[in-house]
Coordinates of C-alpha atoms in Angstrom, one line a residue:
Chain A
X11 CA 19.8 51.9 31.5
X12 CA 23.2 50.2 31.3
X13 CA 24.4 49.1 27.9
X14 CA 23.1 45.6 27.0
X15 CA 20.3 45.8 29.5
X16 CA 16.7 45.5 28.2
X17 CA 15.2 47.0 31.3
X18 CA 15.9 49.0 34.3
X19 CA 13.9 49.8 37.5
X20 CA 14.6 52.3 40.2
X21 CA 14.6 50.8 43.7
X22 CA 13.9 47.3 42.3
X23 CA 14.7 45.8 45.6
X24 CA 11.9 47.7 47.3
X25 CA 9.2 46.6 44.9
X26 CA 7.0 43.5 44.8
X27 CA 7.7 40.9 42.1
X28 CA 4.5 41.9 40.3
X29 CA 5.5 45.6 40.4
X30 CA 8.8 44.9 38.8
X31 CA 7.1 42.7 36.3
X32 CA 4.6 45.3 35.3
X33 CA 7.3 47.9 34.9
X34 CA 9.7 45.6 33.0
X35 CA 6.9 44.5 30.6
X36 CA 6.0 48.1 29.8
X37 CA 9.7 48.8 29.0
X38 CA 9.9 45.7 26.8
X39 CA 7.0 47.0 24.8
X40 CA 9.3 49.2 22.7
X41 CA 11.7 46.4 21.9
X42 CA 8.9 44.0 21.0
X43 CA 6.3 45.8 18.9
X44 CA 4.5 42.4 18.5
X45 CA 4.1 42.1 22.3
X46 CA 0.4 42.0 23.3
X47 CA -0.7 41.9 26.9
X48 CA -3.8 40.2 28.1
X49 CA -5.6 39.8 31.4
X50 CA -8.9 38.8 32.8
X51 CA -10.0 41.7 35.0
X52 CA -6.8 41.6 37.0
X53 CA -4.9 44.5 35.3
X54 CA -4.1 46.2 38.5
X55 CA -3.7 43.1 40.8
X56 CA -1.2 41.4 38.5
X57 CA 0.4 44.8 37.4
X58 CA 0.1 43.9 33.7
X59 CA -2.1 47.0 33.5
X60 CA 1.1 49.1 33.5
X61 CA 1.8 47.9 30.1
X62 CA -1.8 48.7 29.2
X63 CA -1.4 52.3 30.3
X64 CA 1.6 52.7 28.1
X65 CA 0.3 50.7 25.1
X66 CA -3.5 50.7 25.3
X67 CA -3.8 49.5 21.7
X68 CA -1.8 46.4 22.6
X69 CA -3.6 45.6 25.8
X70 CA -6.7 43.4 26.0
X71 CA -8.8 42.9 29.1
X72 CA -11.2 40.1 28.3
X73 CA -13.3 40.4 31.5
X74 CA -13.6 37.6 34.0
X75 CA -13.1 34.8 31.4
X76 CA -9.7 33.1 31.9
X77 CA -10.4 30.2 29.6
X78 CA -11.2 32.5 26.7
X79 CA -8.1 34.6 27.6
X80 CA -5.8 31.6 27.2
X81 CA -7.5 30.3 24.0
X82 CA -7.4 33.8 22.6
X83 CA -3.7 34.0 23.5
X84 CA -3.2 30.9 21.4
X85 CA -5.0 32.5 18.5
X86 CA -2.9 35.7 18.8
X87 CA 0.3 33.7 18.8
X88 CA -0.9 31.9 15.7
X89 CA -1.6 35.3 14.1
X90 CA 2.1 36.1 14.6
X91 CA 1.9 38.2 17.8
X92 CA 3.8 37.7 21.1
X93 CA 1.1 37.4 23.8
X94 CA 1.9 37.9 27.5
X95 CA -0.9 36.7 29.8
X96 CA -1.4 37.4 33.4
X97 CA -3.9 36.3 36.0
X98 CA -3.7 34.6 39.4
X99 CA -1.8 31.3 39.4
X100 CA -4.8 29.4 40.7
X101 CA -6.8 30.4 37.6
X102 CA -4.0 29.7 35.2
X103 CA -3.0 26.3 36.5
X104 CA -6.4 25.0 37.6
X105 CA -9.3 26.6 35.9
X106 CA -7.5 27.1 32.6
X107 CA -5.2 24.1 32.7
X108 CA -6.7 22.6 29.6
X109 CA -6.5 25.8 27.5
X110 CA -2.8 26.2 28.6
X111 CA -2.1 22.6 27.8
X112 CA -4.1 22.0 24.7
X113 CA -4.3 25.4 23.0
X114 CA -0.9 26.7 23.9
X115 CA 1.6 23.9 24.9
X116 CA 0.3 21.2 22.5
X117 CA 0.7 23.7 19.6
X118 CA 4.0 24.9 21.1
X119 CA 3.0 28.5 20.8
X120 CA 5.0 31.6 21.8
X121 CA 2.8 32.6 24.7
X122 CA 4.4 33.9 28.0
X123 CA 2.3 33.4 31.1
X124 CA 3.1 35.4 34.2
X125 CA 0.9 34.3 37.1
X126 CA 0.8 36.2 40.3
X127 CA -0.6 35.4 43.8
X128 CA 1.1 32.0 43.5
X129 CA 1.7 29.6 46.4
X130 CA 0.3 30.9 49.7
X131 CA 1.3 34.5 49.0
X132 CA -2.4 35.6 49.3
X133 CA -2.5 33.7 52.5
X134 CA -5.4 35.5 54.0
X135 CA -7.6 34.7 51.0
X136 CA -8.0 31.0 51.7
X137 CA -7.3 28.1 49.4
X138 CA -9.5 29.3 46.5
X139 CA -6.9 31.9 45.9
X140 CA -3.8 29.9 47.0
X141 CA -2.0 27.9 44.4
X142 CA 0.3 25.2 45.6
X143 CA -0.3 22.9 42.6
X144 CA 0.8 25.1 39.7
X145 CA 4.4 23.8 39.4
X146 CA 3.2 20.2 39.4
X147 CA 0.6 21.0 36.7
X148 CA 2.8 23.2 34.5
X149 CA 5.8 20.9 34.7
X150 CA 3.8 18.1 33.3
X151 CA 2.9 20.0 30.1
X152 CA 5.3 19.1 27.3
X153 CA 6.9 22.1 25.7
X154 CA 6.4 24.3 28.8
X155 CA 9.2 26.1 30.5
X156 CA 8.6 26.7 34.2
X157 CA 10.3 29.5 36.2
X158 CA 10.0 30.6 39.8
X159 CA 12.0 33.9 40.4
X160 CA 13.4 34.5 43.8
X161 CA 12.7 38.2 44.0
X162 CA 11.7 41.3 42.1
X163 CA 14.9 41.8 40.2
X164 CA 15.0 38.1 39.2
X165 CA 11.4 38.5 38.1
X166 CA 12.5 41.2 35.7
X167 CA 15.4 39.1 34.5
X168 CA 13.1 36.1 33.9
X169 CA 10.5 38.1 32.1
X170 CA 13.1 39.7 29.8
X171 CA 14.7 36.2 29.2
X172 CA 11.4 34.6 28.4
X173 CA 10.9 37.0 25.5
X174 CA 13.9 35.5 23.9
X175 CA 13.1 31.9 24.9
X176 CA 11.2 29.9 22.3
X177 CA 7.8 28.4 23.1
X178 CA 5.5 28.7 26.1
X179 CA 6.9 29.9 29.4
X180 CA 5.2 30.0 32.8
X181 CA 6.6 32.4 35.4
X182 CA 5.1 32.3 38.9
X183 CA 5.4 35.2 41.2
X184 CA 3.9 36.1 44.6
X185 CA 1.5 38.8 45.7
X186 CA 3.1 41.1 48.3
X187 CA 6.6 42.4 49.1
X188 CA 9.3 39.9 50.0
X189 CA 12.8 41.0 51.0
X190 CA 15.1 40.7 48.0
X191 CA 18.0 38.2 47.6
X192 CA 19.7 40.0 44.7
X193 CA 21.2 43.4 45.1
X194 CA 21.4 44.1 41.4
X195 CA 19.9 42.7 38.2
X196 CA 23.3 42.1 36.7
X197 CA 24.3 38.7 38.0
X198 CA 24.2 36.6 34.8
X199 CA 20.6 35.2 35.0
X200 CA 19.9 32.5 32.4
X201 CA 16.9 30.3 32.1
X202 CA 17.8 26.7 33.0
X203 CA 21.0 27.6 34.9
X204 CA 20.8 27.4 38.6
X205 CA 22.6 30.0 40.7
X206 CA 24.8 29.1 43.6
X207 CA 24.0 31.8 46.2
X208 CA 26.4 30.4 48.8
X209 CA 29.1 27.7 48.6
X210 CA 29.0 24.8 51.1
X211 CA 30.2 21.3 51.6
X212 CA 28.1 19.7 54.3
X213 CA 24.6 20.0 53.0
X214 CA 22.9 21.7 50.0
X215 CA 19.6 23.6 50.2
X216 CA 18.0 23.8 46.8
X217 CA 15.3 26.5 46.8
X218 CA 13.1 28.5 44.5
X219 CA 11.0 31.6 44.9
X220 CA 10.6 32.8 48.5
X221 CA 12.4 29.7 49.6
X222 CA 15.7 31.2 48.4
X223 CA 15.8 33.9 51.0
X224 CA 14.8 31.5 53.7
X225 CA 17.6 29.1 52.6
X226 CA 20.2 31.9 52.7
X227 CA 19.1 32.9 56.2
X228 CA 19.2 29.3 57.3
X229 CA 22.7 28.9 55.9
X230 CA 23.8 31.8 58.0
X231 CA 22.5 30.2 61.1
X232 CA 24.0 26.8 60.2
X233 CA 27.3 28.5 59.6
X234 CA 27.3 29.7 63.2
X235 CA 26.6 26.1 64.2
X236 CA 29.6 25.0 62.3
X237 CA 27.8 23.5 59.3
X238 CA 28.6 24.6 55.8
X239 CA 25.4 24.8 53.7
X240 CA 25.4 25.3 49.9
X241 CA 22.4 27.3 48.7
X242 CA 21.2 26.8 45.2
X243 CA 18.6 29.1 43.6
X244 CA 16.8 26.7 41.3
X245 CA 14.7 29.4 39.6
X246 CA 14.0 27.2 36.6
X247 CA 12.0 24.1 37.5
X248 CA 11.9 23.0 33.9
X249 CA 14.2 22.4 32.2
X250 CA 15.9 21.7 35.5
X251 CA 19.7 22.2 35.9
X252 CA 20.6 18.5 36.4
X253 CA 24.3 19.3 36.5
X254 CA 24.0 21.5 39.6
X255 CA 21.9 18.9 41.4
X256 CA 24.3 16.0 40.6
X257 CA 27.3 18.2 41.7
X258 CA 25.5 18.9 45.0
X259 CA 24.9 15.2 45.5
X260 CA 28.6 14.5 44.8
X261 CA 29.9 17.3 47.0
X262 CA 27.5 17.2 49.9
X263 CA 25.4 14.0 49.8
X264 CA 22.7 15.7 51.7
X265 CA 20.0 17.8 50.0
X266 CA 16.9 19.7 51.2
X267 CA 14.5 21.4 48.8
X268 CA 12.4 24.4 49.8
X269 CA 9.4 25.7 47.9
X270 CA 6.1 27.5 48.4
X271 CA 4.2 24.6 46.9
X272 CA 2.8 21.3 47.7
X273 CA 5.8 19.0 48.4
X274 CA 4.3 16.7 45.7
X275 CA 5.0 17.5 42.1
X276 CA 7.1 20.7 42.3
X277 CA 10.7 21.6 42.9
X278 CA 11.3 18.8 45.4
X279 CA 9.9 16.1 43.1
X280 CA 11.9 17.5 40.2
X281 CA 15.1 17.4 42.2
X282 CA 14.3 13.9 43.6
X283 CA 13.9 12.6 40.0
X284 CA 17.4 13.7 39.1
X285 CA 18.9 12.4 42.3
X286 CA 17.3 8.9 42.0
X287 CA 18.3 8.7 38.3
X288 CA 21.9 9.6 39.2
X289 CA 22.3 6.3 41.0
X290 CA 24.1 8.1 43.8
X291 CA 23.2 7.8 47.5
X292 CA 21.9 11.0 49.0
X293 CA 20.0 11.9 52.2
X294 CA 17.0 14.0 51.0
X295 CA 14.1 16.0 52.4
X296 CA 11.5 18.2 50.8
X297 CA 10.1 21.3 52.5
X298 CA 7.0 23.0 51.4
X299 CA 3.2 22.7 52.0
X300 CA 2.7 19.1 53.2
X301 CA 0.0 17.9 50.9
X302 CA -2.8 19.9 52.5
X303 CA -4.9 23.0 51.9
X304 CA -3.1 25.7 53.8
X305 CA -4.5 27.4 56.8
X306 CA -5.4 31.1 56.5
X307 CA -2.8 33.6 57.6
X308 CA -0.1 36.0 56.6
X309 CA 2.5 34.4 54.3
X310 CA 5.4 34.7 56.6
X311 CA 3.4 33.1 59.4
X312 CA 2.5 30.3 57.0
X313 CA 6.1 29.7 56.0
X314 CA 6.8 29.2 59.6
X315 CA 3.8 27.1 60.3
X316 CA 4.7 24.7 57.5
X317 CA 8.4 24.8 58.5
X318 CA 9.9 26.1 55.3
X319 CA 11.1 29.3 56.8
X320 CA 14.7 29.5 58.0
X321 CA 13.9 28.0 61.4
X322 CA 12.3 25.0 59.7
X323 CA 15.1 24.6 57.3
X324 CA 17.7 24.7 60.2
X325 CA 15.6 22.1 62.1
X326 CA 15.4 19.8 59.0
X327 CA 19.1 20.1 58.3
X328 CA 19.7 18.9 61.9
X329 CA 17.5 15.8 61.1
X330 CA 19.3 15.3 57.9
X331 CA 22.8 15.5 59.4
X332 CA 21.8 12.8 61.9
X333 CA 20.6 10.5 59.1
X334 CA 23.1 7.7 58.3
X335 CA 24.0 7.2 54.7
X336 CA 26.5 5.0 53.1
X337 CA 29.9 6.6 53.2
X338 CA 31.8 5.8 50.0
X339 CA 34.4 8.0 48.5
X340 CA 34.5 6.0 45.3
X341 CA 31.6 7.4 43.2
X342 CA 32.7 5.6 40.1
X343 CA 31.4 2.2 41.3
X344 CA 27.9 3.7 41.7
X345 CA 27.4 5.0 38.2
Chain B
X1 CA -22.5 37.4 -5.9
X2 CA -24.7 34.4 -5.7
X3 CA -23.1 31.1 -6.8
X4 CA -23.7 30.2 -10.5
X5 CA -25.4 26.9 -11.3
X6 CA -22.0 25.8 -12.7
X7 CA -20.3 26.6 -9.4
X8 CA -23.0 24.8 -7.4
X9 CA -22.6 21.8 -9.7
X10 CA -18.8 21.9 -9.2
X11 CA -19.1 22.1 -5.4
X12 CA -21.7 19.3 -5.4
X13 CA -19.3 17.0 -7.3
X14 CA -16.5 17.9 -4.9
X15 CA -18.7 17.1 -1.9
X16 CA -19.6 13.8 -3.5
X17 CA -15.8 13.0 -3.7
X18 CA -15.2 14.1 -0.1
X19 CA -18.1 12.0 1.3
X20 CA -16.7 9.0 -0.5
X21 CA -13.2 9.7 0.8
X22 CA -14.7 9.9 4.4
X23 CA -16.2 6.4 3.9
X24 CA -13.1 4.9 2.3
X25 CA -10.9 6.3 5.0
X26 CA -13.2 5.2 7.8
X27 CA -13.1 1.7 6.4
X28 CA -9.3 1.6 6.3
X29 CA -8.7 3.4 9.7
X30 CA -11.1 1.2 11.7
X31 CA -13.5 3.9 12.9
X32 CA -14.2 7.6 12.8
X33 CA -16.6 10.3 13.7
X34 CA -18.5 9.7 10.6
X35 CA -21.9 11.2 11.3
X36 CA -20.6 14.7 12.0
X37 CA -18.0 14.6 9.3
X38 CA -20.8 14.0 6.8
X39 CA -23.0 16.7 8.2
X40 CA -20.3 19.4 8.0
X41 CA -19.1 18.4 4.5
X42 CA -21.0 20.8 2.3
X43 CA -20.1 23.9 4.4
X44 CA -16.4 22.8 4.4
X45 CA -16.5 22.3 0.6
X46 CA -18.1 25.7 0.0
X47 CA -15.5 27.4 2.2
X48 CA -12.4 25.6 0.9
X49 CA -13.4 25.6 -2.8
X50 CA -15.0 29.0 -3.0
X51 CA -14.7 31.4 -0.1
X52 CA -11.5 30.9 1.8
X53 CA -8.6 33.0 0.6
X54 CA -5.9 30.3 0.8
X55 CA -3.1 28.8 -1.2
X56 CA -2.2 25.1 -0.5
X57 CA 1.3 25.9 -1.9
X58 CA 1.8 28.4 0.9
X59 CA 0.1 27.0 3.9
X60 CA 1.8 29.4 6.3
X61 CA 1.0 32.5 4.1
X62 CA 0.4 35.3 6.7
X63 CA -2.6 36.8 4.9
X64 CA -4.5 33.6 4.4
X65 CA -8.0 33.2 5.8
X66 CA -8.1 31.0 8.9
X67 CA -10.4 28.1 9.5
X68 CA -10.7 26.5 12.9
X69 CA -12.7 23.3 13.2
X70 CA -13.7 23.7 16.9
X71 CA -15.7 20.4 16.6
X72 CA -12.4 18.7 16.2
X73 CA -13.9 15.2 16.0
X74 CA -14.8 16.1 12.4
X75 CA -11.1 15.7 11.7
X76 CA -11.5 12.9 9.2
X77 CA -13.8 15.1 7.2
X78 CA -11.6 18.1 7.5
X79 CA -8.5 16.1 6.5
X80 CA -10.4 14.7 3.5
X81 CA -11.0 18.3 2.3
X82 CA -7.4 19.4 3.0
X83 CA -6.0 16.5 1.1
X84 CA -8.3 16.9 -1.8
X85 CA -7.5 20.6 -1.8
X86 CA -3.8 19.7 -2.1
X87 CA -2.4 20.7 1.2
X88 CA -0.8 17.3 1.3
X89 CA -0.8 14.1 -0.7
X90 CA -4.3 12.7 -0.1
X91 CA -3.1 9.1 -0.4
X92 CA -1.5 9.7 3.0
X93 CA -5.0 9.4 4.5
X94 CA -4.6 5.6 4.1
X95 CA -2.6 5.8 7.3
X96 CA -5.3 7.7 9.3
X97 CA -5.3 6.6 12.9
X98 CA -2.3 4.3 12.4
X99 CA 0.6 4.4 14.8
X100 CA 3.0 7.2 14.0
X101 CA 0.6 8.7 11.4
X102 CA 0.3 12.5 11.3
X103 CA -3.4 11.9 11.2
X104 CA -5.3 11.1 14.3
X105 CA -9.1 11.6 14.8
X106 CA -8.5 15.2 16.0
X107 CA -6.1 17.0 13.7
X108 CA -2.8 18.3 15.1
X109 CA -1.7 21.7 13.6
X110 CA 2.0 20.8 14.0
X111 CA 1.6 17.7 11.9
X112 CA -1.2 18.3 9.4
X113 CA -0.5 21.0 6.7
X114 CA -3.4 23.3 6.3
X115 CA -4.7 22.7 9.8
X116 CA -4.7 26.1 11.5
X117 CA -5.5 24.9 15.0
X118 CA -5.3 21.7 17.0
X119 CA -8.7 21.0 18.3
X120 CA -10.7 18.1 19.8
X121 CA -11.7 19.3 23.2
X122 CA -14.9 21.1 22.7
X123 CA -15.4 24.7 23.5
X124 CA -11.9 25.9 22.6
X125 CA -12.1 26.9 19.0
X126 CA -14.1 30.1 19.3
X127 CA -11.7 31.7 21.7
X128 CA -8.8 30.8 19.4
X129 CA -10.8 32.3 16.6
X130 CA -11.2 35.5 18.6
X131 CA -7.5 35.6 19.1
X132 CA -6.9 35.2 15.3
X133 CA -9.5 37.9 14.5
X134 CA -8.1 40.3 17.1
X135 CA -4.6 39.5 15.8
X136 CA -5.6 40.4 12.3
X137 CA -6.7 43.8 13.5
X138 CA -3.6 44.4 15.5
X139 CA -1.4 43.5 12.5
X140 CA -3.6 45.4 10.0
X141 CA -4.4 42.2 8.1
X142 CA -7.5 41.7 6.0
X143 CA -7.8 38.0 6.5
X144 CA -11.0 36.5 7.9
X145 CA -11.4 33.8 10.5
X146 CA -14.0 31.1 10.4
X147 CA -14.8 28.8 13.3
X148 CA -17.0 25.8 12.9
X149 CA -18.6 24.4 16.0
X150 CA -20.9 21.5 16.7
X151 CA -24.3 22.2 18.1
X152 CA -23.8 20.0 21.1
X153 CA -20.6 22.0 21.7
X154 CA -22.8 25.0 22.5
X155 CA -23.3 23.4 25.9
X156 CA -19.7 24.4 26.8
X157 CA -19.6 27.6 28.7
X158 CA -16.4 28.7 27.1
X159 CA -18.3 29.2 23.8
X160 CA -20.4 31.9 25.4
X161 CA -17.4 33.5 27.1
X162 CA -15.8 33.9 23.7
X163 CA -19.1 35.0 22.1
X164 CA -19.4 37.8 24.7
X165 CA -15.9 39.0 23.9
X166 CA -16.3 38.8 20.1
X167 CA -19.6 40.7 20.4
X168 CA -18.1 43.3 22.7
X169 CA -15.1 43.9 20.3
X170 CA -17.4 43.9 17.3
X171 CA -15.2 41.4 15.4
X172 CA -16.7 41.6 11.9
X173 CA -13.8 39.6 10.6
X174 CA -14.9 36.6 12.5
X175 CA -17.6 34.2 11.3
X176 CA -18.9 31.3 13.5
X177 CA -20.6 28.4 11.9
X178 CA -22.8 25.9 13.8
X179 CA -23.2 22.4 12.4
X180 CA -26.7 22.1 13.7
X181 CA -27.3 18.4 13.1
X182 CA -29.4 18.2 16.2
X183 CA -27.6 15.2 17.8
X184 CA -24.9 14.8 20.3
X185 CA -23.4 11.4 21.4
X186 CA -26.2 10.5 23.7
X187 CA -29.2 11.7 21.6
X188 CA -31.1 14.7 20.4
X189 CA -29.7 18.0 21.7
X190 CA -33.0 19.4 22.8
X191 CA -33.8 16.3 24.9
X192 CA -30.5 16.4 26.7
X193 CA -30.2 20.1 27.2
X194 CA -32.2 22.9 25.4
X195 CA -30.0 24.9 23.1
X196 CA -32.7 26.9 21.2
X197 CA -33.1 29.6 20.4
X198 CA -29.5 29.6 19.2
X199 CA -29.9 32.6 16.9
X200 CA -31.5 34.8 19.6
X201 CA -28.8 33.8 22.1
X202 CA -26.1 35.0 19.7
X203 CA -28.0 38.2 18.8
X204 CA -28.3 39.0 22.5
X205 CA -24.5 38.7 22.6
X206 CA -24.1 41.3 19.9
X207 CA -23.9 39.0 16.9
X208 CA -25.6 38.9 13.5
X209 CA -27.3 35.5 13.2
X210 CA -28.4 33.6 10.1
X211 CA -30.1 30.3 9.8
X212 CA -29.8 28.2 6.6
X213 CA -29.9 24.7 5.2
X214 CA -26.4 23.5 5.6
X215 CA -26.6 21.2 2.6
X216 CA -27.8 23.8 0.2
X217 CA -24.8 25.4 -1.6
X218 CA -26.8 28.4 -2.8
X219 CA -27.9 29.1 0.8
X220 CA -24.4 28.5 2.2
X221 CA -22.9 30.9 -0.4
X222 CA -25.5 33.5 0.4
X223 CA -24.9 33.3 4.1
X224 CA -21.1 33.4 3.8
X225 CA -21.3 36.4 1.6
X226 CA -23.7 38.1 3.9
X227 CA -21.4 37.4 6.9
X228 CA -18.5 38.9 5.0
X229 CA -20.5 42.1 4.5
X230 CA -21.7 42.6 8.0
X231 CA -20.0 45.6 9.6
X232 CA -19.3 46.1 13.3
X233 CA -20.2 42.7 14.6
X234 CA -19.4 39.1 14.2
X235 CA -21.8 36.8 12.4
X236 CA -22.9 33.3 13.2
X237 CA -24.3 31.0 10.5
X238 CA -26.5 28.3 12.0
X239 CA -26.5 25.5 9.4
X240 CA -29.3 23.0 9.7
X241 CA -27.8 19.7 8.7
X242 CA -28.4 16.0 8.9
X243 CA -25.9 13.8 10.8
X244 CA -24.6 11.2 8.4
X245 CA -25.9 13.2 5.4
X246 CA -25.7 11.2 2.1
X247 CA -25.6 7.8 3.7
X248 CA -29.2 6.6 4.1
X249 CA -28.5 4.1 6.9
X250 CA -26.7 6.8 8.9
X251 CA -28.8 9.8 8.4
X252 CA -30.2 11.2 11.6
X253 CA -28.8 8.4 13.7
X254 CA -27.0 9.4 16.9
X255 CA -25.2 6.0 17.0
X256 CA -23.3 7.1 13.9
X257 CA -21.5 9.8 15.8
X258 CA -18.6 7.4 15.8
X259 CA -18.3 4.0 14.1
X260 CA -16.4 1.6 12.0
X261 CA -17.3 0.0 8.7
X262 CA -16.8 -3.5 7.4
X263 CA -16.7 -4.0 3.6
X264 CA -20.4 -4.6 3.3
X265 CA -21.3 -1.4 5.2
X266 CA -18.7 0.5 3.2
X267 CA -20.2 -0.8 -0.1
X268 CA -23.7 0.1 1.1
X269 CA -22.5 3.6 2.2
X270 CA -20.7 4.3 -1.1
X271 CA -23.7 3.1 -3.1
X272 CA -26.0 5.3 -1.1
X273 CA -23.8 8.3 -1.7
X274 CA -23.7 7.6 -5.4
X275 CA -27.5 7.2 -5.6
X276 CA -28.0 10.5 -3.6
X277 CA -25.7 12.5 -5.9
X278 CA -26.9 11.0 -9.2
X279 CA -30.3 12.2 -8.1
X280 CA -29.1 15.6 -7.0
X281 CA -27.1 16.1 -10.2
X282 CA -29.9 14.7 -12.4

């Protein structure tokens, strides 16, 4: 492990987000003796069980009782412990929304929630096991920090950073393997600070989670078409990096958001709020699941079906570039 | 050790004061969950004035016993006890329900000193209590956790999820208390949805279960001490109570789940409480 690093995984770019999470959490157990891991019969599916194997005395499986799990996490935090909770995103954000909101967020407790199988990453399972609403729900809870890591290594960084971040944190990850966007873990990850993955001046693609890789691929295609696309990895949905968004509006005046979530309430909505409040004109499109319950299928097929894969992004950029917006070089008169 | 007659007399006088504070505060705040606040009062007084290991001067003391009022609508009664106990200046209760006041109907743990958990949505407190009890074990702390629930609250499935878990883990540092006043908002519990046999249900989930008169300090004391001595399993104390206890016009009346008082009703209520206690204390 390099100096200053709190975790290290071998072949982190070949592991799923959840696998990296499980490994990192078990490594953090030594640094944080007050860390307690809890799950509701999903020790192996969410990979939190790896912590349990290493620290059985600090691991609690409550059975299939998510509401009790989140209420109990609140009690553990009030008892001075550092609970980390994992289940599927649908159960966190929908079944246990009230416990997360009232027991944890209302009391601003130090509970870290890592939810797996988010979005449509468990595409074959159908909508009971999809979760394209969690960002909207979690973002609306005061005190909550909301993070969507782009790959396994970023998941490790986010989990480690969350341990030092005050109050409740929600980190959403997928289910299966997705190709990585980061080659190493050492790229200066910080909660709330967007990462520019690629510079560009014609259009900005703001993405989170699996959308980041699709955005990078789309930018490569656009480059060959003579369009310069900036790609921003907006891994923290709340607090959102307003500066990065306003800079993108100023520099490119055309923005697309990409997320594995309903286009209502998640990253796209959060970005739109910042753009509108900036008072600056900007052509804007949101890509994601278009306010429907997803069809069943393999995730990559679904990304394509709902046009938030690289092909869909390229197509939407084309639409956006044809859109007429007010040309005005003098931003000062619009503030 | 059983409570002495002097202790019982002291607790009775304290409950007298608390009931009057509930009436006065309800009058000034415009309306409160008065019925359930009056039914829970004797148990709260016994806990706060005899059994809880707490120190109002050190509300965040790590080793303190924890109390969670899962029936959070009893907040006005709980705040009356916390204020009387000295966790905060009890004259602050005059602002109860007022805009910007720390005191709303359901207490906020970040605003009310001595309040160990924000509650109000029913069915949450027992799971929080399980977390506090498991946390005590993990941190090698000897504190105990008490969770008071309403009887109507037992309709909530989350109560039973948490009960299964507490039984499974043998949490003998956890005591649940049921304010069994027999009424929920819309009427008698057993008419709306059958809860009995509550004791047998908890026993089936691995708990010790005691049933007592929740207005009898000797019985409350005996049950709390028994709960403290049970080993290897959590204990529930089912306290048979009367909604609106101490105020004749409210006793056993579901409509007094929530209500306001004009000055006439306030005076009648206070007079009824005084009459009741003069009789009790001889």
